[in-house]
Amino acid sequence: MGSEGLRLRIYINKHKKMIIAPDYNDRYGGISNTTIQLRTGKLTEAIEQEVGEAILDIIKKYEPIFDTPIIDDLFREKEQAIRKMVDYDTALTEMVEVEDENY
């Protein structure tokens, strides 16, 4: 079974915790150009709770595979790369903002 249309951003933080962030524009279920929104109430709260519990179950299932020293190494390398990163935006701005009679 494919996941056409399902776009989740899945992150691992430096504490090896999984974060699942659905795309803001994602919609699940029937697609229609004419809809009526169900306002917040007992039913919507029950659905939201059930969806939240399902997501937590998924996180509990897959999060342990990231509990490895390799993750620590990756974050260490990423932090070093960020510290060494050149601010290209500032460099470009300074390069073109030099006083020049041509402009």
PDB file of C-alpha atoms in Angstrom:
ATOM      1  CA  MET A   1       0.000   0.000   0.000  1.00  0.00           C
ATOM      2  CA  GLY A   2       1.516   3.334  -1.077  1.00  0.00           C
ATOM      3  CA  SER A   3       1.418   6.648   0.700  1.00  0.00           C
ATOM      4  CA  GLU A   4       0.467   8.907  -2.193  1.00  0.00           C
ATOM      5  CA  GLY A   5      -0.359  12.360  -0.922  1.00  0.00           C
ATOM      6  CA  LEU A   6       1.011  11.693   2.555  1.00  0.00           C
ATOM      7  CA  ARG A   7       3.873  14.066   3.256  1.00  0.00           C
ATOM      8  CA  LEU A   8       5.313  13.970   6.738  1.00  0.00           C
ATOM      9  CA  ARG A   9       8.466  15.693   7.848  1.00  0.00           C
ATOM     10  CA  ILE A  10      10.235  13.321  10.210  1.00  0.00           C
ATOM     11  CA  TYR A  11      13.091  14.628  12.333  1.00  0.00           C
ATOM     12  CA  ILE A  12      15.411  13.187  14.948  1.00  0.00           C
ATOM     13  CA  ASN A  13      16.689  15.670  17.508  1.00  0.00           C
ATOM     14  CA  LYS A  14      20.057  15.517  19.224  1.00  0.00           C
ATOM     15  CA  HIS A  15      18.425  13.740  22.180  1.00  0.00           C
ATOM     16  CA  LYS A  16      17.475  10.920  19.755  1.00  0.00           C
ATOM     17  CA  LYS A  17      13.771  11.760  19.969  1.00  0.00           C
ATOM     18  CA  MET A  18      11.608  11.502  16.865  1.00  0.00           C
ATOM     19  CA  ILE A  19       9.461  14.418  15.745  1.00  0.00           C
ATOM     20  CA  ILE A  20       6.658  13.887  13.230  1.00  0.00           C
ATOM     21  CA  ALA A  21       5.340  17.059  11.618  1.00  0.00           C
ATOM     22  CA  PRO A  22       2.585  16.784   9.037  1.00  0.00           C
ATOM     23  CA  ASP A  23       2.732  19.245   6.187  1.00  0.00           C
ATOM     24  CA  TYR A  24       0.375  22.148   6.884  1.00  0.00           C
ATOM     25  CA  ASN A  25      -1.487  21.598   3.616  1.00  0.00           C
ATOM     26  CA  ASP A  26      -1.940  17.834   4.011  1.00  0.00           C
ATOM     27  CA  ARG A  27      -5.446  16.489   4.060  1.00  0.00           C
ATOM     28  CA  TYR A  28      -6.432  12.890   4.719  1.00  0.00           C
ATOM     29  CA  GLY A  29      -9.558  11.131   3.592  1.00  0.00           C
ATOM     30  CA  GLY A  30     -11.926  12.255   0.876  1.00  0.00           C
ATOM     31  CA  ILE A  31     -10.836  15.150  -1.294  1.00  0.00           C
ATOM     32  CA  SER A  32     -13.478  17.651  -2.369  1.00  0.00           C
ATOM     33  CA  ASN A  33     -13.652  21.271  -3.349  1.00  0.00           C
ATOM     34  CA  THR A  34     -16.853  21.738  -1.329  1.00  0.00           C
ATOM     35  CA  THR A  35     -16.611  21.052   2.408  1.00  0.00           C
ATOM     36  CA  ILE A  36     -18.093  22.072   5.754  1.00  0.00           C
ATOM     37  CA  GLN A  37     -15.730  22.090   8.710  1.00  0.00           C
ATOM     38  CA  LEU A  38     -16.692  20.279  11.891  1.00  0.00           C
ATOM     39  CA  ARG A  39     -16.000  22.759  14.692  1.00  0.00           C
ATOM     40  CA  THR A  40     -14.207  21.815  17.893  1.00  0.00           C
ATOM     41  CA  GLY A  41     -16.342  19.676  20.153  1.00  0.00           C
ATOM     42  CA  LYS A  42     -16.466  16.282  21.841  1.00  0.00           C
ATOM     43  CA  LEU A  43     -16.170  14.352  18.565  1.00  0.00           C
ATOM     44  CA  THR A  44     -13.262  16.388  17.196  1.00  0.00           C
ATOM     45  CA  GLU A  45     -11.475  16.146  20.544  1.00  0.00           C
ATOM     46  CA  ALA A  46     -11.922  12.350  20.547  1.00  0.00           C
ATOM     47  CA  ILE A  47     -10.580  12.114  16.989  1.00  0.00           C
ATOM     48  CA  GLU A  48      -7.617  14.374  17.804  1.00  0.00           C
ATOM     49  CA  GLN A  49      -6.821  12.279  20.887  1.00  0.00           C
ATOM     50  CA  GLU A  50      -6.944   9.051  18.881  1.00  0.00           C
ATOM     51  CA  VAL A  51      -4.710  10.480  16.137  1.00  0.00           C
ATOM     52  CA  GLY A  52      -2.277  11.749  18.777  1.00  0.00           C
ATOM     53  CA  GLU A  53      -2.136   8.326  20.422  1.00  0.00           C
ATOM     54  CA  ALA A  54      -1.522   6.656  17.047  1.00  0.00           C
ATOM     55  CA  ILE A  55       1.365   9.034  16.331  1.00  0.00           C
ATOM     56  CA  LEU A  56       2.858   8.354  19.773  1.00  0.00           C
ATOM     57  CA  ASP A  57       2.612   4.599  19.110  1.00  0.00           C
ATOM     58  CA  ILE A  58       4.477   5.068  15.813  1.00  0.00           C
ATOM     59  CA  ILE A  59       7.169   7.128  17.554  1.00  0.00           C
ATOM     60  CA  LYS A  60       7.572   4.469  20.274  1.00  0.00           C
ATOM     61  CA  LYS A  61       7.914   1.796  17.589  1.00  0.00           C
ATOM     62  CA  TYR A  62      10.595   3.493  15.468  1.00  0.00           C
ATOM     63  CA  GLU A  63      12.445   5.822  17.850  1.00  0.00           C
ATOM     64  CA  PRO A  64      14.678   3.088  19.343  1.00  0.00           C
ATOM     65  CA  ILE A  65      16.472   2.520  16.010  1.00  0.00           C
ATOM     66  CA  PHE A  66      18.019   5.978  16.398  1.00  0.00           C
ATOM     67  CA  ASP A  67      19.457   5.249  19.852  1.00  0.00           C
ATOM     68  CA  THR A  68      22.957   4.662  18.532  1.00  0.00           C
ATOM     69  CA  PRO A  69      26.316   6.427  18.860  1.00  0.00           C
ATOM     70  CA  ILE A  70      26.191   7.092  15.114  1.00  0.00           C
ATOM     71  CA  ILE A  71      23.467   9.686  15.766  1.00  0.00           C
ATOM     72  CA  ASP A  72      25.714  11.411  18.315  1.00  0.00           C
ATOM     73  CA  ASP A  73      28.513  11.481  15.728  1.00  0.00           C
ATOM     74  CA  LEU A  74      26.226  12.930  13.061  1.00  0.00           C
ATOM     75  CA  PHE A  75      25.066  15.749  15.331  1.00  0.00           C
ATOM     76  CA  ARG A  76      28.640  16.468  16.397  1.00  0.00           C
ATOM     77  CA  GLU A  77      29.680  16.736  12.730  1.00  0.00           C
ATOM     78  CA  LYS A  78      26.654  18.892  11.910  1.00  0.00           C
ATOM     79  CA  GLU A  79      27.422  21.302  14.752  1.00  0.00           C
ATOM     80  CA  GLN A  80      31.065  21.543  13.638  1.00  0.00           C
ATOM     81  CA  ALA A  81      29.985  22.240  10.057  1.00  0.00           C
ATOM     82  CA  ILE A  82      27.618  24.971  11.240  1.00  0.00           C
ATOM     83  CA  ARG A  83      30.377  26.614  13.274  1.00  0.00           C
ATOM     84  CA  LYS A  84      32.658  26.579  10.211  1.00  0.00           C
ATOM     85  CA  MET A  85      29.970  27.797   7.825  1.00  0.00           C
ATOM     86  CA  VAL A  86      30.649  31.015   6.014  1.00  0.00           C
ATOM     87  CA  ASP A  87      27.866  33.557   6.029  1.00  0.00           C
ATOM     88  CA  TYR A  88      27.520  33.703   2.249  1.00  0.00           C
ATOM     89  CA  ASP A  89      24.668  36.210   2.407  1.00  0.00           C
ATOM     90  CA  THR A  90      26.832  38.738   4.236  1.00  0.00           C
ATOM     91  CA  ALA A  91      29.866  37.996   2.058  1.00  0.00           C
ATOM     92  CA  LEU A  92      27.873  38.606  -1.133  1.00  0.00           C
ATOM     93  CA  THR A  93      26.300  41.774   0.230  1.00  0.00           C
ATOM     94  CA  GLU A  94      29.684  43.160   1.282  1.00  0.00           C
ATOM     95  CA  MET A  95      31.156  42.250  -2.103  1.00  0.00           C
ATOM     96  CA  VAL A  96      28.542  44.154  -4.100  1.00  0.00           C
ATOM     97  CA  GLU A  97      28.174  47.051  -1.672  1.00  0.00           C
ATOM     98  CA  VAL A  98      31.755  48.273  -2.092  1.00  0.00           C
ATOM     99  CA  GLU A  99      31.913  51.860  -3.179  1.00  0.00           C
ATOM    100  CA  ASP A 100      32.293  51.891  -6.910  1.00  0.00           C
ATOM    101  CA  GLU A 101      31.783  54.743  -9.345  1.00  0.00           C
ATOM    102  CA  ASN A 102      30.177  52.351 -11.836  1.00  0.00           C
ATOM    103  CA  TYR A 103      26.843  52.380 -10.035  1.00  0.00           C
TER     104      TYR A 103
END
